[in-house]
Coordinates of C-alpha atoms in Angstrom, one line a residue:
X1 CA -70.6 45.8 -0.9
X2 CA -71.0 45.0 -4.5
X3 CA -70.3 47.7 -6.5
X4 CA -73.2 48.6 -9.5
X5 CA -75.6 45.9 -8.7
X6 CA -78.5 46.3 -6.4
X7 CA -76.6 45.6 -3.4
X8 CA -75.1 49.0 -3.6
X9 CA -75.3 51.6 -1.4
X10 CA -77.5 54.4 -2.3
X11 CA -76.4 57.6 -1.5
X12 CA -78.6 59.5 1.4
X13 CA -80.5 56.5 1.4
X14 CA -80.9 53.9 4.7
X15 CA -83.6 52.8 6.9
X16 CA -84.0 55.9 8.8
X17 CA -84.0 58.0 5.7
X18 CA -86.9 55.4 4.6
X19 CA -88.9 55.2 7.5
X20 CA -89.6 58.8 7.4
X21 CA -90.1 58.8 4.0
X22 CA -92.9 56.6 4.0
X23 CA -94.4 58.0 7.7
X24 CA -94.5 61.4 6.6
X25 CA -96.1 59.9 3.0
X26 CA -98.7 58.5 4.7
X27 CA -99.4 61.2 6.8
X28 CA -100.2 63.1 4.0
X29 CA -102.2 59.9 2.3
X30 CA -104.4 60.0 5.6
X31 CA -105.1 63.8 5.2
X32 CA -105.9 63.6 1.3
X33 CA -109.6 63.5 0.5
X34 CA -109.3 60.6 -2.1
X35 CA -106.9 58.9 -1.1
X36 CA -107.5 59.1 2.8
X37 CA -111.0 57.5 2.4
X38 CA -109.6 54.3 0.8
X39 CA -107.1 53.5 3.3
X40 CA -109.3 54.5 6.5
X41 CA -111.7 51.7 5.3
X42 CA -108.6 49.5 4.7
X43 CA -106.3 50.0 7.7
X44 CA -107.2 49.1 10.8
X45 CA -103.7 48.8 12.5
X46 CA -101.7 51.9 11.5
X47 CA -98.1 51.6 13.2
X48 CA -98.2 47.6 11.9
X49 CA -98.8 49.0 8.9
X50 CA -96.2 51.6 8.6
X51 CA -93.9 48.7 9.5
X52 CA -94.6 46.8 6.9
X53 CA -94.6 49.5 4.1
X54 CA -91.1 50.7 5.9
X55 CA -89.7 46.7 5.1
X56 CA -91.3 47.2 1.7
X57 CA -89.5 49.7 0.5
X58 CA -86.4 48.9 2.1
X59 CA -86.4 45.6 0.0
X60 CA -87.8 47.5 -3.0
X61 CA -84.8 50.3 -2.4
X62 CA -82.1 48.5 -0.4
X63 CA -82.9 45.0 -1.3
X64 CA -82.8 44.1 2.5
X65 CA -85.2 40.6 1.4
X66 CA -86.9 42.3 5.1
X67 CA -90.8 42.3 2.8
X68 CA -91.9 39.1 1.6
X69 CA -95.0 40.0 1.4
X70 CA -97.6 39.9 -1.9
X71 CA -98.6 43.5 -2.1
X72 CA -100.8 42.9 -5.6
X73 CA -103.2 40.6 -4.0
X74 CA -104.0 43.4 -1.4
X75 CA -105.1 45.6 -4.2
X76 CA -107.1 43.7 -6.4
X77 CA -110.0 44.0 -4.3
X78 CA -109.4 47.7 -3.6
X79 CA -112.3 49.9 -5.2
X80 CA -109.4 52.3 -6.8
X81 CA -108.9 53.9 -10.1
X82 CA -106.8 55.5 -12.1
X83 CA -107.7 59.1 -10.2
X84 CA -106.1 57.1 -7.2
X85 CA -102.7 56.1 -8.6
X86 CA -102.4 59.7 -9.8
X87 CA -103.0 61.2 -6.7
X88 CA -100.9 58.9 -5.0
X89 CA -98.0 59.2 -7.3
X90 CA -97.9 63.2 -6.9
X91 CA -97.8 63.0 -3.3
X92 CA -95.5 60.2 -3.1
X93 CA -93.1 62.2 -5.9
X94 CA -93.3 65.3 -3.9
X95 CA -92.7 63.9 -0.6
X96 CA -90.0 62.1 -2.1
X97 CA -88.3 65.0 -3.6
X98 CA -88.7 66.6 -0.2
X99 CA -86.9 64.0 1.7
X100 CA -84.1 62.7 -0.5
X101 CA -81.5 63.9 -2.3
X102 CA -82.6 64.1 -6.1
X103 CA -80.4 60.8 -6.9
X104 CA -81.9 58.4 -4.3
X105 CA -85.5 60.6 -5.0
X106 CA -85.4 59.7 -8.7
X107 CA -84.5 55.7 -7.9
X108 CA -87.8 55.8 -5.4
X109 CA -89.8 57.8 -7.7
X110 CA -88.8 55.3 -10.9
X111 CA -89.9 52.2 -8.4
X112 CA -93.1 53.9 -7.4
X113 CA -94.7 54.2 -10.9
X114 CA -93.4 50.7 -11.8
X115 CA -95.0 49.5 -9.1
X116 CA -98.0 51.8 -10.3
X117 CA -98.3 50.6 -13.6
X118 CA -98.1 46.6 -12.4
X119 CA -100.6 47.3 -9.8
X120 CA -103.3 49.2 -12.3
X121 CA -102.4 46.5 -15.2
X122 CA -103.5 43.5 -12.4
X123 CA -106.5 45.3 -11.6
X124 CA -107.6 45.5 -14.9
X125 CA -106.9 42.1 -15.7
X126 CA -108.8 41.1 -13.2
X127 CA -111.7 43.2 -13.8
X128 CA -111.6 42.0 -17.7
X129 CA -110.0 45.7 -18.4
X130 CA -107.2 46.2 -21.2
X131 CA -104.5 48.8 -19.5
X132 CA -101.3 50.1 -20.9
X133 CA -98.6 51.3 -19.0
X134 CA -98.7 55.1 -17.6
X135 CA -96.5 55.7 -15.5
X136 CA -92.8 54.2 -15.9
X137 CA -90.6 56.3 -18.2
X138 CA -89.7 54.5 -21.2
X139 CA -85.9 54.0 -22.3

């Protein structure tokens, strides 16, 4: 393995350590009143689903190339705010904290509001909105 590039290996972190971060995540996402709505009316196919958020962060984490998916596309058309990043940003942050040890947690939870902030910045663009980052921690 490479050694401090992306290709390293991430202590605690692998695919099984993934999988039931983002299984018991979504288990919570399903049970939350805001959130749960939205992705009832989305998700018709949960296990596929799962799969495919499993490969996502995998490549996100891991950089396994496993999702080649376009994940912003998805969400343009998803009646979401702001109150839903939030929300889904303090459950993801304390499920993540829960599951992985604080140095993978803090790599996930860094990914997760980038990922945040790029998906509420495309919204807005495409709804004619000016946005400004929120989320990612600034260096």
């Amino acid at each position: 393995m490479e050694t401090g590039g992306w290709n390293e290996k991430i202590a605690g972190v692998d695919e099984a350590s993934i999988r039931r971060l983002v299984h018991t995540f979504y288990d919570r996402v399903r049970l939350d009143p805001l959130l749960g709505p939205v992705f009832d009316a989305q998700i018709d196919d949960w296990p596929e689903h799962l799969q495919k958020l499993c490969d996502f962060w995998s490549n996100v984490v891991l950089r396994t190339g496993r999702y080649q998916g376009r994940p912003m596309q998805k969400h343009l058309r998803l009646p979401i705010q702001a109150t839903h990043f939030d929300r889904w940003l303090t459950l993801f942050r304390a499920t993540t904290a829960e599951i992985m040890p604080p140095d993978a947690a803090a790599i996930f939870i860094d990914r997760a509001n980038r990922i945040a902030d790029s998906f509420e910045l495309g919204i807005g663009s495409v709804r004619g909105e000016v946005r400004a980052p929120r989320h990612a921690v600034k260096a």
